[in-house]
PDB file of C-alpha atoms in Angstrom:
ATOM      1  CA  MET A  21     -26.135  14.753   5.355  1.00  0.00           C
ATOM      2  CA  LYS A  22     -23.704  15.939   2.706  1.00  0.00           C
ATOM      3  CA  ILE A  23     -20.188  14.534   2.980  1.00  0.00           C
ATOM      4  CA  ILE A  24     -16.768  15.795   1.881  1.00  0.00           C
ATOM      5  CA  ASP A  25     -13.991  13.212   1.603  1.00  0.00           C
ATOM      6  CA  ALA A  26     -10.974  15.250   2.690  1.00  0.00           C
ATOM      7  CA  HIS A  27      -8.374  12.632   1.759  1.00  0.00           C
ATOM      8  CA  MET A  28      -8.395  10.312  -1.247  1.00  0.00           C
ATOM      9  CA  HIS A  29      -6.095   9.258  -4.084  1.00  0.00           C
ATOM     10  CA  LEU A  30      -6.333   8.949  -7.858  1.00  0.00           C
ATOM     11  CA  SER A  31      -2.782   8.414  -9.096  1.00  0.00           C
ATOM     12  CA  GLN A  32      -0.852   5.855 -11.114  1.00  0.00           C
ATOM     13  CA  ILE A  33       0.670   4.259  -8.028  1.00  0.00           C
ATOM     14  CA  GLU A  34       1.209   0.506  -8.308  1.00  0.00           C
ATOM     15  CA  GLU A  35       0.615  -0.113  -4.603  1.00  0.00           C
ATOM     16  CA  PHE A  36      -2.773   1.608  -4.830  1.00  0.00           C
ATOM     17  CA  LYS A  37      -3.714  -0.539  -7.805  1.00  0.00           C
ATOM     18  CA  ARG A  38      -2.607  -3.683  -5.986  1.00  0.00           C
ATOM     19  CA  THR A  39      -4.510  -2.722  -2.836  1.00  0.00           C
ATOM     20  CA  ALA A  40      -7.677  -2.110  -4.838  1.00  0.00           C
ATOM     21  CA  ALA A  41      -7.334  -5.445  -6.650  1.00  0.00           C
ATOM     22  CA  GLU A  42      -6.329  -7.614  -3.697  1.00  0.00           C
ATOM     23  CA  LYS A  43      -7.576  -5.995  -0.472  1.00  0.00           C
ATOM     24  CA  SER A  44     -10.308  -3.376  -0.757  1.00  0.00           C
ATOM     25  CA  PHE A  45     -11.812  -4.670  -4.037  1.00  0.00           C
ATOM     26  CA  VAL A  46     -12.847  -1.192  -5.176  1.00  0.00           C
ATOM     27  CA  ASP A  47     -12.968  -0.049  -8.785  1.00  0.00           C
ATOM     28  CA  TYR A  48      -9.868   2.136  -8.775  1.00  0.00           C
ATOM     29  CA  SER A  49     -10.904   4.558 -11.505  1.00  0.00           C
ATOM     30  CA  VAL A  50     -12.691   7.876 -11.918  1.00  0.00           C
ATOM     31  CA  ALA A  51     -15.925   6.029 -12.627  1.00  0.00           C
ATOM     32  CA  GLY A  52     -15.405   3.857  -9.560  1.00  0.00           C
ATOM     33  CA  ILE A  53     -14.920   6.690  -7.099  1.00  0.00           C
ATOM     34  CA  LEU A  54     -17.755   8.769  -8.549  1.00  0.00           C
ATOM     35  CA  GLN A  55     -20.151   5.835  -8.255  1.00  0.00           C
ATOM     36  CA  GLU A  56     -19.207   5.230  -4.616  1.00  0.00           C
ATOM     37  CA  TYR A  57     -19.577   8.942  -3.894  1.00  0.00           C
ATOM     38  CA  ALA A  58     -22.998   9.120  -5.555  1.00  0.00           C
ATOM     39  CA  GLU A  59     -24.243   6.093  -3.606  1.00  0.00           C
ATOM     40  CA  ASN A  60     -23.131   7.542  -0.259  1.00  0.00           C
ATOM     41  CA  GLY A  61     -23.864  11.263  -0.446  1.00  0.00           C
ATOM     42  CA  VAL A  62     -20.265  12.397  -0.936  1.00  0.00           C
ATOM     43  CA  VAL A  63     -20.377  15.708  -2.805  1.00  0.00           C
ATOM     44  CA  LEU A  64     -16.623  16.347  -3.100  1.00  0.00           C
ATOM     45  CA  GLY A  65     -13.345  14.477  -2.820  1.00  0.00           C
ATOM     46  CA  ILE A  66      -9.978  16.101  -2.081  1.00  0.00           C
ATOM     47  CA  GLY A  67      -7.193  14.124  -3.737  1.00  0.00           C
ATOM     48  CA  MET A  68      -3.611  14.084  -2.530  1.00  0.00           C
ATOM     49  CA  GLY A  69      -1.196  14.732  -5.392  1.00  0.00           C
ATOM     50  CA  LEU A  70       1.246  11.870  -5.790  1.00  0.00           C
ATOM     51  CA  THR A  71       3.280  10.355  -8.632  1.00  0.00           C
ATOM     52  CA  GLU A  72       5.954   7.752  -9.192  1.00  0.00           C
ATOM     53  CA  THR A  73       8.253   7.603 -12.218  1.00  0.00           C
ATOM     54  CA  GLN A  74       8.533   3.816 -12.186  1.00  0.00           C
ATOM     55  CA  PRO A  75       6.235   1.086 -10.813  1.00  0.00           C
ATOM     56  CA  ASP A  76       6.506   0.713  -7.038  1.00  0.00           C
ATOM     57  CA  GLY A  77       8.855   3.696  -7.041  1.00  0.00           C
ATOM     58  CA  PHE A  78       7.208   5.862  -4.399  1.00  0.00           C
ATOM     59  CA  PRO A  79       8.698   7.551  -2.434  1.00  0.00           C
ATOM     60  CA  ASP A  80      10.200   8.724  -5.694  1.00  0.00           C
ATOM     61  CA  ALA A  81      13.152  11.114  -5.458  1.00  0.00           C
ATOM     62  CA  ILE A  82      12.779  12.329  -9.037  1.00  0.00           C
ATOM     63  CA  SER A  83       9.029  12.963  -9.299  1.00  0.00           C
ATOM     64  CA  VAL A  84       8.463  16.526 -10.476  1.00  0.00           C
ATOM     65  CA  THR A  85       7.004  19.016  -8.001  1.00  0.00           C
ATOM     66  CA  PRO A  86       4.080  19.599  -7.978  1.00  0.00           C
ATOM     67  CA  MET A  87       2.747  16.039  -8.051  1.00  0.00           C
ATOM     68  CA  GLY A  88      -0.873  15.644  -9.130  1.00  0.00           C
ATOM     69  CA  LEU A  89      -3.599  13.053  -9.725  1.00  0.00           C
ATOM     70  CA  ASP A  90      -2.358  11.348 -12.868  1.00  0.00           C
ATOM     71  CA  LEU A  91      -4.821   8.440 -13.078  1.00  0.00           C
ATOM     72  CA  THR A  92      -6.946  10.735 -15.244  1.00  0.00           C
ATOM     73  CA  GLU A  93      -6.130  13.539 -17.657  1.00  0.00           C
ATOM     74  CA  GLU A  94      -8.995  15.747 -16.509  1.00  0.00           C
ATOM     75  CA  LEU A  95     -10.634  15.845 -13.098  1.00  0.00           C
ATOM     76  CA  PRO A  96     -14.432  15.850 -12.869  1.00  0.00           C
ATOM     77  CA  PRO A  97     -16.014  18.688 -10.862  1.00  0.00           C
ATOM     78  CA  GLN A  98     -16.560  16.349  -7.888  1.00  0.00           C
ATOM     79  CA  LEU A  99     -12.793  16.066  -7.374  1.00  0.00           C
ATOM     80  CA  VAL A 100     -10.193  18.660  -6.377  1.00  0.00           C
ATOM     81  CA  TYR A 101      -6.626  18.146  -5.219  1.00  0.00           C
ATOM     82  CA  CYS A 102      -3.665  19.185  -3.109  1.00  0.00           C
ATOM     83  CA  LEU A 103      -0.376  19.755  -4.913  1.00  0.00           C
ATOM     84  CA  GLY A 104       2.120  17.086  -3.852  1.00  0.00           C
ATOM     85  CA  ILE A 105       5.605  18.164  -2.787  1.00  0.00           C
ATOM     86  CA  ASN A 106       8.819  16.241  -3.506  1.00  0.00           C
ATOM     87  CA  PRO A 107      11.498  17.992  -1.405  1.00  0.00           C
ATOM     88  CA  PHE A 108      14.239  16.608  -3.658  1.00  0.00           C
ATOM     89  CA  THR A 109      12.808  18.570  -6.605  1.00  0.00           C
ATOM     90  CA  LEU A 110      11.683  21.657  -4.722  1.00  0.00           C
ATOM     91  CA  ASP A 111      13.883  24.170  -6.523  1.00  0.00           C
ATOM     92  CA  GLN A 112      13.074  27.727  -7.569  1.00  0.00           C
ATOM     93  CA  ALA A 113      11.343  26.565 -10.744  1.00  0.00           C
ATOM     94  CA  ALA A 114       9.188  24.151  -8.730  1.00  0.00           C
ATOM     95  CA  VAL A 115       8.169  26.933  -6.336  1.00  0.00           C
ATOM     96  CA  ALA A 116       7.159  29.041  -9.339  1.00  0.00           C
ATOM     97  CA  ARG A 117       5.065  26.159 -10.703  1.00  0.00           C
ATOM     98  CA  LEU A 118       3.379  25.719  -7.315  1.00  0.00           C
ATOM     99  CA  ASP A 119       2.635  29.432  -7.179  1.00  0.00           C
ATOM    100  CA  GLU A 120       1.034  29.311 -10.624  1.00  0.00           C
ATOM    101  CA  ASP A 121      -0.900  26.077 -10.041  1.00  0.00           C
ATOM    102  CA  LEU A 122      -2.403  27.419  -6.821  1.00  0.00           C
ATOM    103  CA  LYS A 123      -4.297  29.922  -8.968  1.00  0.00           C
ATOM    104  CA  LYS A 124      -6.374  27.037 -10.363  1.00  0.00           C
ATOM    105  CA  PRO A 125      -9.809  26.703  -8.722  1.00  0.00           C
ATOM    106  CA  ASN A 126      -9.400  22.942  -8.173  1.00  0.00           C
ATOM    107  CA  ALA A 127      -5.936  23.192  -6.558  1.00  0.00           C
ATOM    108  CA  VAL A 128      -7.035  23.644  -2.946  1.00  0.00           C
ATOM    109  CA  GLY A 129      -3.991  22.821  -0.803  1.00  0.00           C
ATOM    110  CA  LEU A 130      -0.453  21.496  -0.549  1.00  0.00           C
ATOM    111  CA  LYS A 131       0.626  18.004   0.547  1.00  0.00           C
ATOM    112  CA  ILE A 132       3.904  17.072   2.262  1.00  0.00           C
ATOM    113  CA  TYR A 133       4.780  13.390   2.610  1.00  0.00           C
ATOM    114  CA  LEU A 134       6.552  13.129   5.944  1.00  0.00           C
ATOM    115  CA  GLY A 135       8.174   9.743   6.507  1.00  0.00           C
ATOM    116  CA  TYR A 136       8.212   8.919   2.819  1.00  0.00           C
ATOM    117  CA  TYR A 137      10.756  11.668   2.261  1.00  0.00           C
ATOM    118  CA  PRO A 138      13.534  11.977   4.902  1.00  0.00           C
ATOM    119  CA  PHE A 139      12.883  15.540   6.043  1.00  0.00           C
ATOM    120  CA  TYR A 140      11.131  16.815   9.165  1.00  0.00           C
ATOM    121  CA  ALA A 141       8.178  19.167   8.816  1.00  0.00           C
ATOM    122  CA  TYR A 142      10.287  22.005  10.270  1.00  0.00           C
ATOM    123  CA  ASP A 143      13.178  21.504   7.819  1.00  0.00           C
ATOM    124  CA  SER A 144      13.995  24.718   5.937  1.00  0.00           C
ATOM    125  CA  VAL A 145      13.481  22.909   2.636  1.00  0.00           C
ATOM    126  CA  TYR A 146       9.730  23.328   3.211  1.00  0.00           C
ATOM    127  CA  ASP A 147       9.811  27.042   4.067  1.00  0.00           C
ATOM    128  CA  PRO A 148       8.769  28.084   0.522  1.00  0.00           C
ATOM    129  CA  VAL A 149       5.741  25.775   0.810  1.00  0.00           C
ATOM    130  CA  TYR A 150       4.546  27.472   3.987  1.00  0.00           C
ATOM    131  CA  GLU A 151       5.099  30.885   2.407  1.00  0.00           C
ATOM    132  CA  LEU A 152       2.956  29.903  -0.584  1.00  0.00           C
ATOM    133  CA  ALA A 153       0.259  28.512   1.701  1.00  0.00           C
ATOM    134  CA  ALA A 154       0.084  31.851   3.525  1.00  0.00           C
ATOM    135  CA  LYS A 155       0.066  33.793   0.260  1.00  0.00           C
ATOM    136  CA  HIS A 156      -2.756  31.773  -1.318  1.00  0.00           C
ATOM    137  CA  GLN A 157      -4.622  31.056   1.936  1.00  0.00           C
ATOM    138  CA  VAL A 158      -4.615  27.287   1.454  1.00  0.00           C
ATOM    139  CA  PRO A 159      -3.807  24.573   3.999  1.00  0.00           C
ATOM    140  CA  VAL A 160      -0.781  22.311   4.138  1.00  0.00           C
ATOM    141  CA  VAL A 161      -1.554  18.624   4.641  1.00  0.00           C
ATOM    142  CA  PHE A 162       1.078  16.388   6.247  1.00  0.00           C
ATOM    143  CA  HIS A 163       1.279  12.643   6.020  1.00  0.00           C
ATOM    144  CA  THR A 164       1.807  11.468   9.598  1.00  0.00           C
ATOM    145  CA  GLY A 165       2.095   8.108  11.341  1.00  0.00           C
ATOM    146  CA  ASP A 166       2.588   4.749   9.701  1.00  0.00           C
ATOM    147  CA  THR A 167       3.888   4.747   6.130  1.00  0.00           C
ATOM    148  CA  TYR A 168       2.318   2.580   3.432  1.00  0.00           C
ATOM    149  CA  SER A 169       5.808   1.546   2.346  1.00  0.00           C
ATOM    150  CA  GLU A 170       8.572  -0.172   4.278  1.00  0.00           C
ATOM    151  CA  ARG A 171      11.016   2.276   2.692  1.00  0.00           C
ATOM    152  CA  GLY A 172       9.517   5.078   4.755  1.00  0.00           C
ATOM    153  CA  LEU A 173      11.315   6.327   7.872  1.00  0.00           C
ATOM    154  CA  LEU A 174       8.932   6.694  10.776  1.00  0.00           C
ATOM    155  CA  LYS A 175      10.897   9.227  12.822  1.00  0.00           C
ATOM    156  CA  TYR A 176      10.078  11.879  10.215  1.00  0.00           C
ATOM    157  CA  SER A 177       6.331  11.207  10.331  1.00  0.00           C
ATOM    158  CA  HIS A 178       5.746  11.447  14.084  1.00  0.00           C
ATOM    159  CA  PRO A 179       2.981  13.993  14.795  1.00  0.00           C
ATOM    160  CA  LEU A 180       4.965  15.838  17.481  1.00  0.00           C
ATOM    161  CA  THR A 181       7.228  17.165  14.712  1.00  0.00           C
ATOM    162  CA  LEU A 182       4.306  19.302  13.487  1.00  0.00           C
ATOM    163  CA  ASP A 183       4.109  21.356  16.662  1.00  0.00           C
ATOM    164  CA  GLU A 184       7.074  23.541  15.774  1.00  0.00           C
ATOM    165  CA  VAL A 185       5.652  24.317  12.334  1.00  0.00           C
ATOM    166  CA  ALA A 186       2.220  25.167  13.742  1.00  0.00           C
ATOM    167  CA  VAL A 187       3.774  27.585  16.225  1.00  0.00           C
ATOM    168  CA  LYS A 188       6.077  29.224  13.669  1.00  0.00           C
ATOM    169  CA  HIS A 189       3.411  29.637  10.981  1.00  0.00           C
ATOM    170  CA  ARG A 190       0.290  30.734  12.873  1.00  0.00           C
ATOM    171  CA  GLU A 191      -1.175  32.271   9.725  1.00  0.00           C
ATOM    172  CA  VAL A 192      -1.392  28.870   7.977  1.00  0.00           C
ATOM    173  CA  ASN A 193      -3.853  26.067   8.675  1.00  0.00           C
ATOM    174  CA  PHE A 194      -2.424  22.551   8.753  1.00  0.00           C
ATOM    175  CA  MET A 195      -4.076  19.151   8.490  1.00  0.00           C
ATOM    176  CA  MET A 196      -2.479  16.127  10.139  1.00  0.00           C
ATOM    177  CA  ALA A 197      -3.399  13.219   7.870  1.00  0.00           C
ATOM    178  CA  HIS A 198      -4.285   9.942   9.603  1.00  0.00           C
ATOM    179  CA  PHE A 199      -4.205  11.713  13.008  1.00  0.00           C
ATOM    180  CA  GLY A 200      -0.612  10.463  13.405  1.00  0.00           C
ATOM    181  CA  ASP A 201      -1.763   6.849  13.881  1.00  0.00           C
ATOM    182  CA  PRO A 202      -0.487   4.915  15.847  1.00  0.00           C
ATOM    183  CA  TRP A 203       0.825   7.913  17.840  1.00  0.00           C
ATOM    184  CA  VAL A 204      -2.637   9.414  18.068  1.00  0.00           C
ATOM    185  CA  LEU A 205      -2.379  10.580  21.679  1.00  0.00           C
ATOM    186  CA  ASP A 206       0.610  12.714  20.685  1.00  0.00           C
ATOM    187  CA  GLY A 207      -1.345  13.833  17.647  1.00  0.00           C
ATOM    188  CA  ALA A 208      -4.280  14.755  19.873  1.00  0.00           C
ATOM    189  CA  GLU A 209      -2.077  17.026  21.975  1.00  0.00           C
ATOM    190  CA  VAL A 210      -0.761  18.848  18.890  1.00  0.00           C
ATOM    191  CA  VAL A 211      -4.314  19.368  17.580  1.00  0.00           C
ATOM    192  CA  TYR A 212      -5.610  20.405  21.012  1.00  0.00           C
ATOM    193  CA  LYS A 213      -2.765  22.865  21.629  1.00  0.00           C
ATOM    194  CA  ASN A 214      -2.609  24.637  18.270  1.00  0.00           C
ATOM    195  CA  ARG A 215      -5.583  26.543  16.904  1.00  0.00           C
ATOM    196  CA  ASN A 216      -4.261  26.118  13.341  1.00  0.00           C
ATOM    197  CA  MET A 217      -3.836  22.326  13.473  1.00  0.00           C
ATOM    198  CA  PHE A 218      -6.569  19.940  12.328  1.00  0.00           C
ATOM    199  CA  ALA A 219      -6.566  16.202  11.690  1.00  0.00           C
ATOM    200  CA  ASP A 220      -8.244  13.877   9.228  1.00  0.00           C
ATOM    201  CA  LEU A 221      -9.384  10.378  10.149  1.00  0.00           C
ATOM    202  CA  SER A 222      -8.368   8.719   6.888  1.00  0.00           C
ATOM    203  CA  GLY A 223      -6.329   5.593   6.264  1.00  0.00           C
ATOM    204  CA  LEU A 224      -6.938   4.022   9.668  1.00  0.00           C
ATOM    205  CA  MET A 225      -7.869   0.649   8.177  1.00  0.00           C
ATOM    206  CA  VAL A 226      -7.270  -1.158   4.918  1.00  0.00           C
ATOM    207  CA  GLY A 227      -9.409  -3.794   3.248  1.00  0.00           C
ATOM    208  CA  ASP A 228     -12.886  -4.634   2.025  1.00  0.00           C
ATOM    209  CA  ALA A 229     -16.168  -4.125   3.864  1.00  0.00           C
ATOM    210  CA  ALA A 230     -15.798  -7.367   5.821  1.00  0.00           C
ATOM    211  CA  ASN A 231     -12.333  -6.509   7.094  1.00  0.00           C
ATOM    212  CA  CYS A 232     -13.408  -2.973   7.964  1.00  0.00           C
ATOM    213  CA  GLN A 233     -16.299  -4.434   9.954  1.00  0.00           C
ATOM    214  CA  ARG A 234     -13.951  -6.823  11.766  1.00  0.00           C
ATOM    215  CA  LEU A 235     -11.556  -4.048  12.752  1.00  0.00           C
ATOM    216  CA  LYS A 236     -14.309  -1.584  13.654  1.00  0.00           C
ATOM    217  CA  ASP A 237     -15.949  -4.057  16.015  1.00  0.00           C
ATOM    218  CA  SER A 238     -12.747  -5.241  17.673  1.00  0.00           C
ATOM    219  CA  PRO A 239     -12.734  -4.255  21.372  1.00  0.00           C
ATOM    220  CA  LEU A 240      -9.031  -3.305  21.302  1.00  0.00           C
ATOM    221  CA  PHE A 241      -7.931  -2.425  17.758  1.00  0.00           C
ATOM    222  CA  PHE A 242      -9.126   1.202  17.987  1.00  0.00           C
ATOM    223  CA  ALA A 243      -8.971   1.654  21.755  1.00  0.00           C
ATOM    224  CA  HIS A 244      -5.990   4.006  21.370  1.00  0.00           C
ATOM    225  CA  LEU A 245      -7.855   6.020  18.739  1.00  0.00           C
ATOM    226  CA  ARG A 246     -11.000   6.416  20.822  1.00  0.00           C
ATOM    227  CA  HIS A 247      -8.856   7.468  23.786  1.00  0.00           C
ATOM    228  CA  ALA A 248      -7.066  10.132  21.733  1.00  0.00           C
ATOM    229  CA  ILE A 249     -10.210  11.579  20.145  1.00  0.00           C
ATOM    230  CA  THR A 250     -11.828  11.857  23.561  1.00  0.00           C
ATOM    231  CA  TYR A 251      -8.696  13.400  25.070  1.00  0.00           C
ATOM    232  CA  CYS A 252      -8.472  15.996  22.301  1.00  0.00           C
ATOM    233  CA  ASP A 253     -12.110  16.989  23.007  1.00  0.00           C
ATOM    234  CA  HIS A 254     -12.254  19.183  19.904  1.00  0.00           C
ATOM    235  CA  TYR A 255     -14.429  17.140  17.586  1.00  0.00           C
ATOM    236  CA  GLU A 256     -14.896  20.181  15.365  1.00  0.00           C
ATOM    237  CA  LYS A 257     -11.193  19.936  14.411  1.00  0.00           C
ATOM    238  CA  PHE A 258     -11.485  16.493  12.800  1.00  0.00           C
ATOM    239  CA  LEU A 259     -12.250  15.855   9.131  1.00  0.00           C
ATOM    240  CA  PHE A 260     -13.678  12.785   7.472  1.00  0.00           C
ATOM    241  CA  GLY A 261     -11.369  11.183   4.907  1.00  0.00           C
ATOM    242  CA  THR A 262     -11.121   7.690   3.448  1.00  0.00           C
ATOM    243  CA  ASP A 263      -7.653   7.333   1.886  1.00  0.00           C
ATOM    244  CA  TRP A 264      -9.523   5.626  -0.962  1.00  0.00           C
ATOM    245  CA  PRO A 265      -8.705   3.163  -2.573  1.00  0.00           C
ATOM    246  CA  LEU A 266      -7.471   1.621   0.697  1.00  0.00           C
ATOM    247  CA  ALA A 267     -11.060   0.943   1.781  1.00  0.00           C
ATOM    248  CA  PRO A 268     -14.552   1.300   0.270  1.00  0.00           C
ATOM    249  CA  ILE A 269     -16.488   4.469   1.015  1.00  0.00           C
ATOM    250  CA  LYS A 270     -19.586   3.064   2.756  1.00  0.00           C
ATOM    251  CA  PRO A 271     -17.930   1.049   5.552  1.00  0.00           C
ATOM    252  CA  TYR A 272     -15.498   3.891   6.180  1.00  0.00           C
ATOM    253  CA  ILE A 273     -18.384   6.312   6.659  1.00  0.00           C
ATOM    254  CA  GLN A 274     -19.952   3.887   9.124  1.00  0.00           C
ATOM    255  CA  PHE A 275     -16.644   3.577  10.971  1.00  0.00           C
ATOM    256  CA  VAL A 276     -16.244   7.335  11.465  1.00  0.00           C
ATOM    257  CA  GLN A 277     -19.915   7.734  12.379  1.00  0.00           C
ATOM    258  CA  GLU A 278     -19.308   5.385  15.297  1.00  0.00           C
ATOM    259  CA  LEU A 279     -16.103   7.161  16.354  1.00  0.00           C
ATOM    260  CA  ILE A 280     -17.625  10.633  16.510  1.00  0.00           C
ATOM    261  CA  PRO A 281     -20.652  11.658  18.630  1.00  0.00           C
ATOM    262  CA  ALA A 282     -23.696  12.284  16.447  1.00  0.00           C
ATOM    263  CA  GLU A 283     -23.925  15.972  17.371  1.00  0.00           C
ATOM    264  CA  TYR A 284     -20.555  16.557  15.655  1.00  0.00           C
ATOM    265  CA  HIS A 285     -21.216  14.573  12.483  1.00  0.00           C
ATOM    266  CA  GLU A 286     -22.039  17.627  10.372  1.00  0.00           C
ATOM    267  CA  ASP A 287     -18.763  19.269  11.402  1.00  0.00           C
ATOM    268  CA  VAL A 288     -16.573  16.230  10.810  1.00  0.00           C
ATOM    269  CA  PHE A 289     -18.209  15.109   7.582  1.00  0.00           C
ATOM    270  CA  TYR A 290     -18.738  18.535   6.005  1.00  0.00           C
ATOM    271  CA  LYS A 291     -18.394  21.899   7.783  1.00  0.00           C
ATOM    272  CA  THR A 292     -14.796  21.605   9.016  1.00  0.00           C
ATOM    273  CA  ALA A 293     -13.556  20.828   5.515  1.00  0.00           C
ATOM    274  CA  LEU A 294     -15.004  24.165   4.372  1.00  0.00           C
ATOM    275  CA  LYS A 295     -13.000  25.936   7.083  1.00  0.00           C
ATOM    276  CA  VAL A 296      -9.725  24.132   6.395  1.00  0.00           C
ATOM    277  CA  PHE A 297     -10.041  24.252   2.587  1.00  0.00           C
ATOM    278  CA  PRO A 298     -11.693  27.634   1.906  1.00  0.00           C
ATOM    279  CA  LYS A 299     -11.356  27.325  -1.872  1.00  0.00           C
ATOM    280  CA  ILE A 300     -13.869  24.467  -1.953  1.00  0.00           C
ATOM    281  CA  ARG A 301     -16.691  26.687  -0.688  1.00  0.00           C
ATOM    282  CA  SER A 302     -17.449  27.837  -4.221  1.00  0.00           C
ATOM    283  CA  LEU A 303     -17.488  24.253  -5.479  1.00  0.00           C
ATOM    284  CA  VAL A 304     -20.177  22.810  -3.218  1.00  0.00           C
ATOM    285  CA  GLU A 305     -23.846  23.709  -3.360  1.00  0.00           C
ATOM    286  CA  ASP A 306     -25.137  25.536  -0.246  1.00  0.00           C
ATOM    287  CA  GLU A 307     -22.236  27.174   1.529  1.00  0.00           C
ATOM    288  CA  VAL A 308     -22.266  26.927   5.301  1.00  0.00           C
ATOM    289  CA  GLU A 309     -22.000  30.257   7.093  1.00  0.00           C
TER     290      GLU A 309
END
């Protein structure tokens, strides 16, 4: 089975470096991610553009829009990315840069960091982003749920706030990162209700293989998640993602394989990503009809 990782990172973010060194023990580098991908059948990774202008600065109010993957100067063909949006620097010039960058084959979507930046998904500041998504036929990915920084404000990242955007912009596909965890039952309703809303299953646990195993096998830790996925009952609307470097690739694959019924594995691990991110179809070997 071929796998697409629909949510990973490769940016000069101090917290990512610290997590890799102290918790997940992955090699946080281009070589590191490519080796893990090769060992586990991952044919493509979709990075979430993110930058900080000083160490531990994210959410950074002065990062230039669009934010990219700045841990490397040139991305290998196995990696593509979503252009990161800083609403504080989303002026006319930034919109023009986004418009131009979306012409690049490896720029496959747009990423909005709800909770990290104090704006709701339906705030008018993001209207130009949704217009560009419709123009270029690319999805908009939202961070939802818990923030990986205590400076985040959780009220902005609740998944229910995406409903209004999904209704208003029916011509755009949206991906709810992290399924809104811990508010996954609310997230499930938004995904279930709106034909243009999808969710990735990334970032649901942090740590090395042993810690992932401990959390995966806990009888209660993911009870809310299993409930929400079952309630949603649209397995074809979920995407596999890791949020690497928060956890190694192999145990995260095993985790999602246990969450999702086997008959939907090909959708979750591969086919749905091709629907949500249509630009990646030309970048993977055998397109799925």
